[in-house]
mmCIF file of C-alpha atoms in Angstrom:
data_model
loop_
_atom_site.group_PDB
_atom_site.id
_atom_site.type_symbol
_atom_site.label_atom_id
_atom_site.label_comp_id
_atom_site.label_asym_id
_atom_site.label_seq_id
_atom_site.Cartn_x
_atom_site.Cartn_y
_atom_site.Cartn_z
ATOM 1 C CA MET A 1 -0.099 -0.135 -0.008
ATOM 2 C CA ASP A 2 1.278 3.595 -0.821
ATOM 3 C CA LYS A 3 1.891 6.260 2.011
ATOM 4 C CA LEU A 4 -1.305 8.120 1.249
ATOM 5 C CA SER A 5 -3.398 4.964 0.947
ATOM 6 C CA GLU A 6 -2.329 4.060 4.401
ATOM 7 C CA ALA A 7 -2.498 7.537 6.066
ATOM 8 C CA ILE A 8 -6.219 7.858 4.483
ATOM 9 C CA CYS A 9 -6.742 4.112 6.076
ATOM 10 C CA PHE A 10 -5.257 5.287 9.599
ATOM 11 C CA ALA A 11 -7.041 8.527 9.632
ATOM 12 C CA THR A 12 -10.616 6.971 8.811
ATOM 13 C CA GLU A 13 -9.879 4.541 11.957
ATOM 14 C CA ALA A 14 -8.184 7.347 14.267
ATOM 15 C CA PHE A 15 -11.737 9.356 13.273
ATOM 16 C CA ASP A 16 -14.061 6.259 13.607
ATOM 17 C CA GLY A 17 -17.125 7.669 14.940
ATOM 18 C CA MET A 18 -15.925 11.142 15.015
ATOM 19 C CA LYS A 19 -18.441 14.193 13.944
ATOM 20 C CA ARG A 20 -17.583 17.487 12.815
ATOM 21 C CA LYS A 21 -19.005 20.530 15.119
ATOM 22 C CA VAL A 22 -21.790 22.218 13.129
ATOM 23 C CA ASP A 23 -22.753 20.111 10.555
ATOM 24 C CA GLY A 24 -22.206 16.616 12.134
ATOM 25 C CA HIS A 25 -20.442 15.383 8.929
ATOM 26 C CA PRO A 26 -18.334 12.645 9.578
ATOM 27 C CA ALA A 27 -14.669 13.818 10.577
ATOM 28 C CA ILE A 28 -12.739 11.852 7.936
ATOM 29 C CA LEU A 29 -14.266 13.878 4.984
ATOM 30 C CA HIS A 30 -12.629 16.883 6.189
ATOM 31 C CA SER A 31 -9.326 15.671 6.268
ATOM 32 C CA LEU A 32 -9.885 14.036 2.787
ATOM 33 C CA GLU A 33 -11.389 17.342 1.561
ATOM 34 C CA ALA A 34 -8.312 19.260 2.591
ATOM 35 C CA ALA A 35 -5.916 16.495 1.515
ATOM 36 C CA THR A 36 -7.725 17.368 -2.287
ATOM 37 C CA ILE A 37 -7.264 20.840 -1.822
ATOM 38 C CA THR A 38 -3.423 20.648 -0.804
ATOM 39 C CA GLN A 39 -2.888 18.417 -3.954
ATOM 40 C CA THR A 40 -4.256 21.110 -5.896
ATOM 41 C CA VAL A 41 -1.301 23.887 -4.334
ATOM 42 C CA THR A 42 1.682 21.559 -3.979
ATOM 43 C CA ASP A 43 2.951 18.244 -5.842
ATOM 44 C CA GLU A 44 4.668 17.590 -2.435
ATOM 45 C CA GLU A 45 3.421 14.234 -1.293
ATOM 46 C CA GLU A 46 4.524 14.549 2.394
ATOM 47 C CA ALA A 47 2.134 17.552 2.528
ATOM 48 C CA VAL A 48 -0.822 15.975 0.879
ATOM 49 C CA ILE A 49 -0.120 13.255 3.405
ATOM 50 C CA ALA A 50 0.177 15.452 6.570
ATOM 51 C CA ALA A 51 -3.228 17.126 5.251
ATOM 52 C CA VAL A 52 -5.115 13.537 5.511
ATOM 53 C CA LEU A 53 -3.377 13.171 9.105
ATOM 54 C CA HIS A 54 -3.658 16.678 9.904
ATOM 55 C CA ASP A 55 -6.185 16.429 12.477
ATOM 56 C CA THR A 56 -5.222 13.227 14.203
ATOM 57 C CA VAL A 57 -2.723 14.389 16.678
ATOM 58 C CA GLU A 58 -5.044 17.520 18.042
ATOM 59 C CA ASP A 59 -8.480 15.798 17.735
ATOM 60 C CA ALA A 60 -8.158 12.046 17.890
ATOM 61 C CA GLY A 61 -5.562 11.347 20.151
ATOM 62 C CA VAL A 62 -2.565 9.569 17.758
ATOM 63 C CA LYS A 63 1.061 10.529 18.881
ATOM 64 C CA ILE A 64 2.922 12.417 16.832
ATOM 65 C CA GLY A 65 5.591 9.610 17.493
ATOM 66 C CA GLU A 66 3.404 7.294 15.692
ATOM 67 C CA ILE A 67 2.977 9.431 12.534
ATOM 68 C CA MET A 68 6.737 10.147 12.561
ATOM 69 C CA GLU A 69 7.130 6.532 12.699
ATOM 70 C CA ARG A 70 4.490 5.655 10.396
ATOM 71 C CA PHE A 71 4.960 8.358 7.727
ATOM 72 C CA GLY A 72 8.244 10.101 8.447
ATOM 73 C CA ASP A 73 10.040 13.303 9.780
ATOM 74 C CA ARG A 74 8.714 15.591 7.255
ATOM 75 C CA VAL A 75 4.950 14.498 7.385
ATOM 76 C CA ALA A 76 5.224 14.511 11.312
ATOM 77 C CA GLU A 77 7.130 18.272 11.034
ATOM 78 C CA LEU A 78 4.200 19.262 8.819
ATOM 79 C CA VAL A 79 1.299 17.707 11.245
ATOM 80 C CA LEU A 80 2.994 19.384 14.237
ATOM 81 C CA SER A 81 3.020 23.085 12.378
ATOM 82 C CA GLU A 82 -0.857 22.563 12.137
ATOM 83 C CA THR A 83 -1.368 20.900 15.309
ATOM 84 C CA GLU A 84 -2.558 23.505 18.136
ATOM 85 C CA ASN A 85 -1.697 23.383 21.920
ATOM 86 C CA LYS A 86 -4.550 22.438 23.592
ATOM 87 C CA ARG A 87 -3.776 23.435 26.726
ATOM 88 C CA VAL A 88 -6.083 20.672 28.280
ATOM 89 C CA LYS A 89 -5.883 22.032 31.763
ATOM 90 C CA GLN A 90 -7.693 25.475 30.664
ATOM 91 C CA GLU A 91 -11.398 25.626 28.893
ATOM 92 C CA PRO A 92 -11.046 25.998 25.057
ATOM 93 C CA ALA A 93 -13.199 29.132 25.130
ATOM 94 C CA ASP A 94 -10.583 31.057 27.374
ATOM 95 C CA THR A 95 -7.384 29.878 25.068
ATOM 96 C CA TRP A 96 -9.187 30.259 21.693
ATOM 97 C CA ARG A 97 -7.729 33.659 20.670
ATOM 98 C CA MET A 98 -4.044 32.183 21.986
ATOM 99 C CA ARG A 99 -4.310 29.267 20.335
ATOM 100 C CA LYS A 100 -5.278 30.864 17.124
ATOM 101 C CA GLU A 101 -2.674 33.896 17.416
ATOM 102 C CA GLU A 102 0.251 30.860 17.525
ATOM 103 C CA SER A 103 -0.869 29.405 14.170
ATOM 104 C CA VAL A 104 -0.919 32.746 12.736
ATOM 105 C CA ALA A 105 2.369 32.912 13.895
ATOM 106 C CA VAL A 106 3.840 30.028 12.473
ATOM 107 C CA LEU A 107 2.841 31.063 8.931
ATOM 108 C CA ARG A 108 4.034 34.188 9.592
ATOM 109 C CA GLN A 109 7.312 32.521 10.174
ATOM 110 C CA THR A 110 7.571 30.149 7.610
ATOM 111 C CA ALA A 111 8.708 30.238 4.152
ATOM 112 C CA ASP A 112 8.064 26.377 3.776
ATOM 113 C CA PRO A 113 5.823 25.804 1.016
ATOM 114 C CA GLY A 114 4.400 22.683 2.125
ATOM 115 C CA ILE A 115 3.142 24.273 5.441
ATOM 116 C CA LYS A 116 1.648 26.940 3.706
ATOM 117 C CA ALA A 117 -0.108 24.524 1.235
ATOM 118 C CA LEU A 118 -1.407 22.338 4.157
ATOM 119 C CA TYR A 119 -2.713 25.127 6.257
ATOM 120 C CA LEU A 120 -4.619 26.677 2.745
ATOM 121 C CA GLY A 121 -6.036 22.900 2.175
ATOM 122 C CA ASP A 122 -7.074 22.996 6.090
ATOM 123 C CA LYS A 123 -8.299 26.360 5.992
ATOM 124 C CA LEU A 124 -9.979 26.315 2.727
ATOM 125 C CA SER A 125 -12.089 23.443 3.937
ATOM 126 C CA ASN A 126 -12.953 25.037 7.496
ATOM 127 C CA ILE A 127 -14.621 27.937 5.611
ATOM 128 C CA ARG A 128 -16.468 26.017 3.077
ATOM 129 C CA SER A 129 -17.923 24.566 6.127
ATOM 130 C CA LEU A 130 -18.507 27.389 7.593
ATOM 131 C CA SER A 131 -20.035 29.014 4.732
ATOM 132 C CA ARG A 132 -22.592 26.067 4.098
ATOM 133 C CA SER A 133 -23.381 25.834 7.983
ATOM 134 C CA LEU A 134 -24.292 29.871 7.816
ATOM 135 C CA GLU A 135 -26.699 29.193 4.632
ATOM 136 C CA ILE A 136 -28.492 26.276 6.817
ATOM 137 C CA TYR A 137 -28.246 27.803 10.468
ATOM 138 C CA GLY A 138 -27.771 31.397 9.861
ATOM 139 C CA ASP A 139 -25.833 33.551 13.194
ATOM 140 C CA ALA A 140 -27.336 30.799 15.612
ATOM 141 C CA MET A 141 -24.263 28.284 13.885
ATOM 142 C CA TRP A 142 -21.452 30.756 15.876
ATOM 143 C CA GLN A 143 -22.829 29.301 19.273
ATOM 144 C CA GLN A 144 -21.439 25.609 18.284
ATOM 145 C CA PHE A 145 -17.772 27.134 18.496
ATOM 146 C CA ASN A 146 -15.553 28.013 21.600
ATOM 147 C CA GLN A 147 -15.249 31.037 20.241
ATOM 148 C CA LYS A 148 -18.701 32.600 19.770
ATOM 149 C CA ASP A 149 -17.757 36.104 18.479
ATOM 150 C CA PRO A 150 -17.892 35.991 14.677
ATOM 151 C CA ALA A 151 -15.886 38.998 14.276
ATOM 152 C CA GLU A 152 -13.038 37.041 16.185
ATOM 153 C CA HIS A 153 -13.420 33.934 13.529
ATOM 154 C CA ARG A 154 -13.398 37.024 10.895
ATOM 155 C CA TRP A 155 -9.827 38.469 12.630
ATOM 156 C CA TYR A 156 -8.477 34.677 12.289
ATOM 157 C CA TYR A 157 -9.678 33.914 8.686
ATOM 158 C CA THR A 158 -8.107 37.223 7.359
ATOM 159 C CA SER A 159 -5.229 36.648 9.344
ATOM 160 C CA ILE A 160 -4.653 33.431 7.797
ATOM 161 C CA ALA A 161 -5.250 34.940 4.212
ATOM 162 C CA ALA A 162 -2.614 37.890 4.609
ATOM 163 C CA ALA A 163 0.035 35.162 5.823
ATOM 164 C CA LEU A 164 -1.003 32.983 2.662
ATOM 165 C CA ALA A 165 -0.981 35.970 0.351
ATOM 166 C CA ASP A 166 1.979 34.243 -1.311
ATOM 167 C CA LEU A 167 -0.250 31.468 -2.722
ATOM 168 C CA VAL A 168 -2.335 34.120 -4.480
ATOM 169 C CA HIS A 169 -1.756 32.402 -7.931
ATOM 170 C CA THR A 170 -3.779 29.650 -6.741
ATOM 171 C CA ALA A 171 -7.189 28.735 -7.030
ATOM 172 C CA ALA A 172 -7.455 27.717 -3.783
ATOM 173 C CA TYR A 173 -6.402 30.918 -2.144
ATOM 174 C CA ARG A 174 -8.699 32.889 -4.541
ATOM 175 C CA GLU A 175 -11.676 30.742 -3.295
ATOM 176 C CA PHE A 176 -10.700 31.154 0.393
ATOM 177 C CA VAL A 177 -10.806 34.892 0.337
ATOM 178 C CA ALA A 178 -13.937 34.831 -1.837
ATOM 179 C CA LEU A 179 -15.566 32.707 1.039
ATOM 180 C CA ILE A 180 -13.703 34.789 3.736
ATOM 181 C CA ASP A 181 -15.860 37.636 2.162
ATOM 182 C CA ARG A 182 -18.860 35.840 1.841
ATOM 183 C CA VAL A 183 -19.306 34.633 5.352
ATOM 184 C CA PHE A 184 -17.768 38.036 7.400
ATOM 185 C CA GLY A 185 -18.367 40.590 4.568
ATOM 186 C CA GLY A 186 -15.644 42.689 2.686
ATOM 187 C CA ILE A 187 -12.097 42.054 3.347
#
């Protein structure tokens, strides 16, 4: 089995039964969508594999050592770049801004095209989901999140877009910015 297929099987098992917050869709579908988007931005196979695995450490309890052992140092490095420090002894709502500032800082400080492609894949998948959910649930959607203020989400997504501006030549980036505008208003 090639590494991408192995990663898909691994992530599918790790996310077995897990659902997304607002729409209740299987969590694995987000990872697969993020990987599909990442593939449109880069030819780096490790970045696409990392997109499949990007939430397994943060949300499914997989240890980074297992990612490293099974998929290599580069994939583990990419997954770690996207893994938030959840600060499990604190309430998620209390640490939301800090965690998002750390994510934005990673993007501002890196020149690694694999990290940028991975972030764009993940965040475009997320904003697509937000856009669909907003159509269905309206502003009540924000109550499903740890951070309930849409202005804070707007800050986060516009900060990510600014940090990824060197990907403006990609269709994925242009879709990302258009969806930010659709969800949050003019940027």
